[in-house]
Amino acid sequence: MASKRTAFLFSAVVATSSAIVGPARAQPYPSQDVHFICGFAAGSGADVIVRYFAEKLRPLMGHSIIVENKVGAIGNLATEYVARARPDGLTIYVTGASGVAANMHIFKNPSVDAANALQVVATINKATMMLGVRADAPWQTAPELSAAMKLKGDKASYATANPTSKVLGALYKERAGLQSVEVPYRTGADFLNDLYSGNIDYALPDNIQAMAQARAGRMRILAVGAGERMRAAPELPTMTELGYQMDVRTWWAGLVPAATPRPIVDQLNVWFNQVVATDETRTFLANIASDPWVSTPDEAQAYFRAQIKDWGDYVRVAKIEPQG
């Protein structure tokens, strides 16, 4: 009888110990503050999106989300930082994934292989870069701008500030038969004074910056780089319908180091999708002329890999010489 009682007590102790140890091993995610990485400067169009999602995801995650701006090499610095971070779901790259894909070809020797170093946890939107001029410029349409730039020859100039604007600018130049000189800027905000003072003839801003400047009455948007009109801004013509064949789309996503455990990837996908599905976020995205996009991690990763290949084609067609 004593031996049976001893065996029962031993079993109870083991069961209790297991109940304590089990949860301790599987701590809830996240167990501490999360860091959102932005590859561009505070106040930039990219920063606006990153901070919006940080604010909306904070209550779902139950921890503070700290936004860090890792600026340099048109986003490459941030890409490398995230790829080399601990794969614990606490470092999340909220960025234009199209820019990450483009950088794999704009630079001769990228510091990381993005297709294998990063995992897309969720998509956010689809958008495009835009062709813009100052609001008081004499050109009302892209063909009018093209005609004027042809007359200026290599005295014409345009501004770019990220990989996708660089490609769109080169494609427009090639398709329109221009000799315009590219002037690269560190951020989109940096070229505004030069554009509005007339030192730069036109610019290829992202949708966020372009729409904000247009609503403020400072910029006129002449066209978008996507192959079809954006649902969020159907009044804006595409470059293709104006005679400049191209389909340069941008898209935003959340990415983590590739070795991040699948349960964390799946949980992040659920949270991001919840935020994208809200009316508030859909209005936010519409206001920056972008269309919401929800997908699974597997769908998003497959698209990311395909985009890396596609951007190689864009860079070659645009005749961009890889840097460094």
Coordinates of C-alpha atoms in Angstrom, one line a residue:
M1 CA 0.0 0.0 0.0
A2 CA 2.8 2.4 0.9
S3 CA 4.6 1.7 -2.3
K4 CA 1.4 2.5 -4.3
R5 CA 1.0 5.7 -2.4
T6 CA 4.6 6.6 -3.0
A7 CA 4.2 5.9 -6.7
F8 CA 1.1 8.0 -6.8
L9 CA 2.8 11.0 -5.1
F10 CA 5.8 10.7 -7.4
S11 CA 3.5 10.7 -10.5
A12 CA 1.7 13.8 -9.1
V13 CA 5.0 15.6 -8.6
V14 CA 6.2 14.8 -12.1
A15 CA 2.9 15.9 -13.6
T16 CA 3.0 19.2 -11.6
S17 CA 6.6 19.8 -12.6
S18 CA 5.8 19.2 -16.2
A19 CA 3.0 21.7 -16.1
I20 CA 5.3 24.3 -14.7
V21 CA 8.2 23.6 -17.0
G22 CA 6.1 23.3 -20.2
P23 CA 4.8 26.8 -20.3
A24 CA 8.2 28.2 -19.2
R25 CA 9.7 26.7 -22.3
A26 CA 7.0 28.0 -24.6
Q27 CA 6.9 31.7 -23.7
P28 CA 4.2 33.7 -25.4
Y29 CA 5.3 35.7 -28.4
P30 CA 6.4 38.4 -28.2
S31 CA 8.0 38.2 -24.8
Q32 CA 9.5 41.7 -25.0
D33 CA 9.5 44.9 -27.1
V34 CA 9.6 44.5 -30.9
H35 CA 11.7 46.6 -33.3
F36 CA 10.4 47.7 -36.6
I37 CA 13.2 48.6 -39.0
C38 CA 12.8 51.4 -41.6
G39 CA 15.4 51.7 -44.4
F40 CA 14.7 55.4 -44.9
A41 CA 14.8 58.6 -42.9
A42 CA 12.3 59.7 -40.2
G43 CA 9.6 61.8 -41.9
S44 CA 10.0 60.1 -45.3
G45 CA 7.1 58.4 -47.0
A46 CA 8.5 55.0 -46.0
D47 CA 8.7 56.1 -42.3
V48 CA 5.0 57.2 -42.4
I49 CA 3.9 53.6 -43.3
V50 CA 6.3 51.9 -40.8
R51 CA 5.0 54.1 -37.9
Y52 CA 1.4 53.6 -38.9
F53 CA 1.7 49.8 -38.7
A54 CA 3.8 50.1 -35.5
E55 CA 0.9 52.0 -33.9
K56 CA -1.8 49.6 -35.1
L57 CA 0.1 46.4 -34.3
R58 CA 1.1 47.4 -30.8
P59 CA -2.2 46.5 -29.2
L60 CA -2.2 43.1 -30.9
M61 CA 1.3 42.3 -29.9
G62 CA 0.9 43.5 -26.3
H63 CA 4.3 45.1 -26.2
S64 CA 5.9 48.4 -27.3
I65 CA 7.1 48.6 -30.9
I66 CA 10.2 50.7 -31.4
V67 CA 10.8 52.1 -34.9
E68 CA 14.5 52.3 -35.9
N69 CA 15.6 54.1 -39.0
K70 CA 18.6 52.4 -40.6
V71 CA 19.4 54.7 -43.4
G72 CA 22.0 54.1 -46.1
A73 CA 22.7 52.5 -49.5
I74 CA 19.1 53.1 -50.7
G75 CA 17.8 50.6 -48.2
N76 CA 20.6 48.0 -48.3
L77 CA 21.8 48.9 -44.8
A78 CA 18.5 48.0 -43.3
T79 CA 18.1 44.9 -45.4
E80 CA 21.5 43.6 -44.2
Y81 CA 20.7 44.5 -40.6
V82 CA 17.5 42.5 -40.5
A83 CA 18.9 39.5 -42.4
R84 CA 21.6 39.2 -39.8
A85 CA 19.3 39.8 -36.8
R86 CA 18.4 37.0 -34.4
P87 CA 15.5 35.0 -35.9
D88 CA 13.2 35.5 -32.9
G89 CA 10.5 37.7 -34.4
L90 CA 11.6 40.7 -32.5
T91 CA 13.2 42.5 -35.5
I92 CA 10.8 43.1 -38.3
Y93 CA 11.5 44.8 -41.6
V94 CA 8.5 46.8 -42.7
T95 CA 9.5 48.1 -46.2
G96 CA 8.9 48.3 -49.9
A97 CA 9.9 44.8 -50.8
S98 CA 10.1 45.8 -54.4
G99 CA 13.0 48.0 -53.5
V100 CA 14.7 45.1 -51.7
A101 CA 14.3 43.0 -54.9
A102 CA 15.6 45.8 -57.1
N103 CA 18.7 46.3 -55.0
M104 CA 19.7 42.7 -55.7
H105 CA 20.5 44.0 -59.2
I106 CA 21.3 47.6 -58.7
F107 CA 24.4 46.7 -56.7
K108 CA 27.1 44.4 -58.1
N109 CA 27.7 42.6 -54.9
P110 CA 24.7 42.7 -52.5
S111 CA 25.7 42.1 -48.9
V112 CA 23.0 39.5 -48.5
D113 CA 21.0 37.1 -50.7
A114 CA 17.5 38.5 -49.9
A115 CA 15.6 35.6 -51.4
N116 CA 17.2 33.2 -49.0
A117 CA 18.1 35.5 -46.1
L118 CA 14.6 36.9 -45.5
Q119 CA 11.1 35.5 -45.1
V120 CA 8.0 37.6 -45.9
V121 CA 5.5 37.3 -43.1
A122 CA 2.7 39.4 -44.7
T123 CA 2.0 41.7 -47.5
I124 CA 0.5 45.2 -47.0
N125 CA -0.3 46.9 -50.3
K126 CA 0.5 47.3 -54.0
A127 CA 1.3 50.7 -55.3
T128 CA 3.6 52.4 -57.8
M129 CA 6.1 55.2 -58.3
M130 CA 4.8 58.4 -59.9
L131 CA 6.0 61.0 -62.4
G132 CA 5.7 64.5 -60.9
V133 CA 6.5 68.1 -61.6
R134 CA 6.1 71.3 -59.5
A135 CA 2.5 72.5 -59.5
D136 CA 3.3 75.7 -61.4
A137 CA 5.3 74.0 -64.1
P138 CA 4.0 74.6 -67.7
W139 CA 3.7 70.9 -68.5
Q140 CA 0.2 69.5 -67.9
T141 CA 0.8 66.0 -69.3
A142 CA 3.7 63.5 -69.6
P143 CA 3.9 64.0 -73.4
E144 CA 4.2 67.8 -72.9
L145 CA 7.0 67.1 -70.4
S146 CA 8.7 64.8 -72.8
A147 CA 8.6 67.3 -75.6
A148 CA 10.1 70.0 -73.4
M149 CA 12.9 67.7 -72.0
K150 CA 13.9 66.6 -75.6
L151 CA 14.5 70.3 -76.3
K152 CA 16.7 70.6 -73.2
G153 CA 18.7 67.5 -74.1
D154 CA 21.3 66.8 -71.4
K155 CA 20.5 70.0 -69.6
A156 CA 17.3 68.4 -68.4
S157 CA 17.5 66.7 -65.0
Y158 CA 15.3 64.5 -62.7
A159 CA 15.3 63.3 -59.1
T160 CA 15.3 59.8 -57.7
A161 CA 15.6 58.6 -54.1
N162 CA 15.1 54.9 -54.0
P163 CA 15.7 51.8 -56.2
T164 CA 12.3 51.7 -57.8
S165 CA 12.3 55.4 -58.6
K166 CA 15.7 54.9 -60.2
V167 CA 14.4 52.2 -62.4
L168 CA 11.2 54.1 -63.3
G169 CA 13.3 57.2 -64.2
A170 CA 15.6 55.2 -66.4
L171 CA 12.7 53.5 -68.2
Y172 CA 10.9 56.8 -68.8
K173 CA 14.1 58.3 -70.1
E174 CA 14.7 55.4 -72.5
R175 CA 11.1 55.0 -73.6
A176 CA 10.7 58.8 -74.3
G177 CA 14.1 59.2 -76.0
L178 CA 15.4 61.7 -73.5
Q179 CA 18.9 62.7 -72.4
S180 CA 17.9 63.8 -69.0
V181 CA 20.5 63.5 -66.2
E182 CA 19.6 61.6 -63.1
V183 CA 20.2 63.3 -59.8
P184 CA 20.0 60.8 -56.9
Y185 CA 19.0 62.0 -53.5
R186 CA 19.3 60.3 -50.1
T187 CA 15.6 60.7 -49.4
G188 CA 12.5 61.9 -51.2
A189 CA 12.2 64.9 -48.9
D190 CA 15.7 66.0 -49.9
F191 CA 14.8 66.8 -53.5
L192 CA 11.7 68.8 -52.9
N193 CA 13.4 72.2 -52.6
D194 CA 15.4 71.6 -55.8
L195 CA 12.2 70.5 -57.7
Y196 CA 10.1 73.5 -56.5
S197 CA 12.9 76.0 -57.1
G198 CA 13.3 74.7 -60.7
N199 CA 16.8 73.3 -60.2
I200 CA 15.3 69.9 -61.1
D201 CA 12.8 69.5 -63.9
Y202 CA 10.9 66.5 -62.7
A203 CA 10.9 63.7 -60.1
L204 CA 9.9 60.1 -59.6
P205 CA 8.5 60.2 -56.0
D206 CA 6.8 57.3 -54.3
N207 CA 3.0 57.3 -54.0
I208 CA 3.0 58.5 -50.4
Q209 CA 5.1 61.6 -51.0
A210 CA 3.5 62.4 -54.4
M211 CA 0.0 62.3 -53.1
A212 CA 0.8 64.4 -50.0
Q213 CA 2.6 67.0 -52.1
A214 CA -0.2 67.0 -54.7
R215 CA -2.9 67.5 -52.0
A216 CA -0.9 70.4 -50.6
G217 CA -1.0 72.0 -54.0
R218 CA 2.8 71.8 -54.5
M219 CA 3.1 68.9 -57.0
R220 CA 1.3 67.9 -60.2
I221 CA 1.3 64.2 -60.8
L222 CA 1.5 63.4 -64.6
A223 CA 1.4 59.6 -64.6
V224 CA 2.0 56.4 -62.6
G225 CA 4.4 53.7 -63.4
A226 CA 2.1 50.7 -63.0
G227 CA 0.7 48.9 -66.1
E228 CA -2.9 49.7 -65.1
R229 CA -4.5 52.5 -63.2
M230 CA -4.6 52.2 -59.4
R231 CA -8.0 51.6 -57.9
A232 CA -7.1 54.2 -55.2
A233 CA -6.3 56.9 -57.8
P234 CA -8.1 56.0 -61.0
E235 CA -7.9 59.5 -62.4
L236 CA -4.1 59.2 -62.8
P237 CA -3.0 57.9 -66.3
T238 CA -0.4 55.2 -66.6
M239 CA 2.9 55.7 -68.4
T240 CA 1.9 52.8 -70.8
E241 CA -1.4 54.4 -72.0
L242 CA 0.6 57.6 -72.6
G243 CA 3.0 55.8 -74.9
Y244 CA 5.8 54.7 -72.5
Q245 CA 5.5 50.9 -72.1
M246 CA 6.3 49.8 -68.6
D247 CA 4.7 48.1 -65.6
V248 CA 6.8 49.1 -62.5
R249 CA 4.8 48.2 -59.4
T250 CA 5.8 48.6 -55.8
W251 CA 4.6 46.6 -52.8
W252 CA 5.0 46.7 -49.1
A253 CA 5.5 43.8 -46.7
G254 CA 6.8 42.8 -43.3
L255 CA 9.9 40.6 -43.4
V256 CA 12.0 38.7 -40.8
P257 CA 15.2 36.7 -40.9
A258 CA 14.7 33.5 -42.8
A259 CA 15.3 31.2 -39.8
T260 CA 12.4 32.7 -37.8
P261 CA 10.2 29.8 -36.5
R262 CA 7.1 29.2 -38.5
P263 CA 4.7 29.7 -35.6
I264 CA 6.0 33.2 -35.2
V265 CA 5.8 33.8 -39.0
D266 CA 2.2 32.6 -39.0
Q267 CA 1.2 34.7 -36.0
L268 CA 2.7 37.9 -37.6
N269 CA 0.8 37.1 -40.7
V270 CA -2.5 37.0 -38.8
W271 CA -1.8 40.3 -37.0
F272 CA -0.7 42.2 -40.2
N273 CA -3.7 40.8 -42.1
Q274 CA -6.0 42.0 -39.3
V275 CA -4.7 45.5 -39.5
V276 CA -4.8 45.6 -43.3
A277 CA -8.4 44.4 -43.2
T278 CA -9.7 47.3 -41.2
D279 CA -11.6 50.2 -42.7
E280 CA -9.1 52.6 -41.1
T281 CA -6.1 51.0 -42.8
R282 CA -7.9 50.7 -46.2
T283 CA -8.6 54.5 -46.0
F284 CA -5.0 55.2 -45.0
L285 CA -3.8 53.1 -48.0
A286 CA -6.3 54.8 -50.4
N287 CA -5.1 58.2 -49.3
I288 CA -1.6 57.3 -50.4
A289 CA -2.8 55.9 -53.7
S290 CA -2.2 52.2 -52.9
D291 CA -4.4 49.2 -52.9
P292 CA -4.5 46.8 -49.9
W293 CA -3.1 43.4 -50.4
V294 CA -3.4 40.4 -48.1
S295 CA -1.6 37.1 -48.6
T296 CA -0.2 34.0 -46.8
P297 CA 3.5 33.8 -46.0
D298 CA 4.1 31.1 -48.7
E299 CA 2.3 33.2 -51.4
A300 CA 4.2 36.3 -50.4
Q301 CA 7.6 34.5 -50.3
A302 CA 7.0 33.0 -53.8
Y303 CA 6.0 36.5 -55.1
F304 CA 9.2 38.0 -53.5
R305 CA 11.4 35.4 -55.2
A306 CA 9.7 36.1 -58.6
Q307 CA 10.0 39.8 -58.1
I308 CA 13.8 39.5 -57.5
K309 CA 14.0 37.9 -60.9
D310 CA 11.7 40.4 -62.5
W311 CA 13.6 43.4 -61.2
G312 CA 16.7 42.0 -62.8
D313 CA 14.9 42.3 -66.1
Y314 CA 13.8 45.8 -65.3
V315 CA 17.3 46.9 -64.4
R316 CA 18.6 45.5 -67.7
V317 CA 15.9 47.0 -69.8
A318 CA 16.5 50.3 -68.1
K319 CA 20.2 50.0 -68.9
I320 CA 21.2 50.7 -65.3
E321 CA 24.9 50.0 -64.6
P322 CA 25.1 48.1 -61.3
Q323 CA 26.9 50.1 -58.5
G324 CA 29.9 49.2 -56.4

